[in-house]
Structures are given as structure tokens and as C-alpha cells.
Amino acid sequence: MCRNITNLRGLEPPATSEEIEAASRQYVRKVTGVQQLSDATRDPFEAAVAEVAAITARLLRELPERRQPPATVPPLRRPEVQARIAARIAAREEHERLHELGLPHTHDEDDDLQAASVH
């Protein structure tokens, strides 16, 4: 259905809760078409992500081991993705620090900051 959803079964070490949640979020985004959360979509979207993540974690625990590991490395394990995530977190923390200090700053990156918090 969605080629961007990562194959998590058979990873060594096993898939983390963050990887399961990211795949679940990607699935819910795909089936709903919701890319930006609003007040009207946030609660049902997040509830669906939590349910899909719980079901996925249970499924991965219950399935027998794979004979061969997945052919690709999950995105959250790739160094370039880790670097992008760290940069987004740093930018968000800096933005929040500017708010706390009451320093002037722009909000041109609001969409990027919001997307980073949504994954």
C-alpha cells in the first residue's frame, strides 16, 4: 500500500518503539490523507497512531523469526536521518528558548517546526 512504510520484522536489534510509532504514523497519514494536524484531527489521529502502534508491536512479538533480515535499513537507523532529526530538535529547542527569554524572532519556520513535532 505505502512503499514508505518500513519493514520492521526481523531487525537486529529488534524494532524500537520509536520505529514502530513512526511506521504507524506513516500508515495513518497515508490512509487518512492528513498531513497537518488541526484541532479537529489531532485527537483521532493520535489515537489511531497509538492503536496501530500497539497492534504492530504485538504482531511483531507474535510472528515467528524471519529467515533473512529486511533488505533495507529502517530510516530511523540511518545516520543522515538521525542528523536531520537532531537538527529539527535543536531548532525547536532554540525557538522555545527565544520565546522563554522574550527575545524577538520570526515564525517563518512554523510549518517546519510543526511538521517536525508530527514526524
Coordinates of C-alpha atoms in Angstrom, one line a residue:
M1 CA 0.0 0.0 0.0
C2 CA 2.7 2.5 1.0
R3 CA 6.2 1.9 -0.1
N4 CA 7.5 4.3 2.5
I5 CA 6.4 2.2 5.5
T6 CA 9.5 0.4 6.8
N7 CA 9.7 -3.4 7.1
L8 CA 10.3 -3.8 10.9
R9 CA 10.1 -7.6 11.2
G10 CA 13.5 -9.3 11.7
L11 CA 15.6 -6.3 12.5
E12 CA 18.7 -6.8 14.7
P13 CA 18.4 -5.3 17.2
P14 CA 14.6 -5.6 17.2
A15 CA 12.4 -2.6 16.1
T16 CA 12.3 0.1 18.8
S17 CA 9.1 1.7 20.0
E18 CA 10.1 4.8 18.1
E19 CA 10.4 2.9 14.8
I20 CA 7.1 1.2 15.4
E21 CA 5.4 4.6 16.2
A22 CA 7.0 6.2 13.1
A23 CA 5.7 3.4 10.8
S24 CA 2.3 3.6 12.4
R25 CA 2.2 7.4 11.9
Q26 CA 3.2 7.0 8.3
Y27 CA 0.4 4.4 7.8
V28 CA -2.3 6.6 9.5
R29 CA -1.1 9.6 7.4
K30 CA -1.4 7.6 4.2
V31 CA -4.9 6.1 4.8
T32 CA -6.4 9.4 6.2
G33 CA -4.6 11.8 3.9
V34 CA -4.0 14.0 7.0
Q35 CA -0.6 15.7 6.6
Q36 CA -1.0 18.6 9.0
L37 CA -2.8 18.2 12.3
S38 CA -5.5 20.6 13.3
D39 CA -7.6 20.8 16.4
A40 CA -10.3 18.7 14.7
T41 CA -7.9 16.0 13.5
R42 CA -5.3 15.8 16.3
D43 CA -7.0 13.6 18.9
P44 CA -8.5 11.0 16.5
F45 CA -5.2 10.9 14.5
E46 CA -3.0 10.4 17.6
A47 CA -5.5 7.8 19.0
A48 CA -5.2 5.9 15.7
V49 CA -1.4 6.1 15.7
A50 CA -1.3 4.7 19.3
E51 CA -3.7 1.8 18.4
V52 CA -1.8 0.9 15.2
A53 CA 1.5 1.0 17.1
A54 CA 0.2 -1.3 19.8
I55 CA -1.2 -3.8 17.3
T56 CA 2.1 -3.6 15.3
A57 CA 4.2 -4.2 18.4
R58 CA 2.0 -7.2 19.4
L59 CA 2.2 -8.6 15.8
L60 CA 6.0 -8.3 15.7
R61 CA 6.3 -10.1 19.1
E62 CA 3.9 -12.9 18.0
L63 CA 5.3 -13.6 14.5
P64 CA 8.0 -16.3 14.1
E65 CA 11.5 -15.0 13.4
R66 CA 12.4 -14.2 9.8
R67 CA 14.8 -16.3 7.9
Q68 CA 16.5 -13.3 6.4
P69 CA 16.7 -9.7 7.7
P70 CA 15.0 -6.9 5.8
A71 CA 16.8 -5.7 2.7
T72 CA 16.9 -2.1 3.7
V73 CA 17.9 -0.2 6.9
P74 CA 15.0 1.5 8.6
P75 CA 15.1 5.3 8.2
L76 CA 15.4 5.9 11.9
R77 CA 18.6 3.9 11.9
R78 CA 20.2 5.8 9.1
P79 CA 22.8 8.4 10.1
E80 CA 21.5 11.1 7.7
V81 CA 18.0 10.8 9.1
Q82 CA 19.4 10.9 12.7
A83 CA 21.2 14.1 11.8
R84 CA 18.0 15.7 10.4
I85 CA 16.0 14.7 13.5
A86 CA 18.7 16.2 15.7
A87 CA 18.8 19.4 13.7
R88 CA 15.0 19.8 13.9
I89 CA 15.0 19.2 17.7
A90 CA 17.8 21.7 18.1
A91 CA 15.9 24.3 16.0
R92 CA 12.7 23.7 18.0
E93 CA 14.6 24.0 21.3
E94 CA 16.2 27.2 20.2
H95 CA 12.8 28.6 19.1
E96 CA 11.3 27.7 22.5
R97 CA 14.3 29.3 24.3
L98 CA 13.7 32.5 22.4
H99 CA 10.1 32.5 23.5
E100 CA 11.1 31.9 27.1
L101 CA 13.6 34.7 27.1
G102 CA 11.1 37.0 25.3
L103 CA 13.6 37.7 22.5
P104 CA 12.3 38.9 19.1
H105 CA 12.3 36.2 16.4
T106 CA 10.4 35.2 13.3
H107 CA 7.9 32.5 12.8
D108 CA 8.7 31.8 9.2
E109 CA 9.5 28.2 10.1
D110 CA 6.2 27.4 11.9
D111 CA 5.3 24.8 9.3
D112 CA 8.7 23.1 9.6
L113 CA 8.6 23.2 13.4
Q114 CA 5.0 21.8 13.5
A115 CA 5.9 19.1 10.9
A116 CA 8.9 18.1 13.0
S117 CA 6.7 17.6 16.0
V118 CA 4.3 15.5 14.0
H119 CA 7.1 13.5 12.4

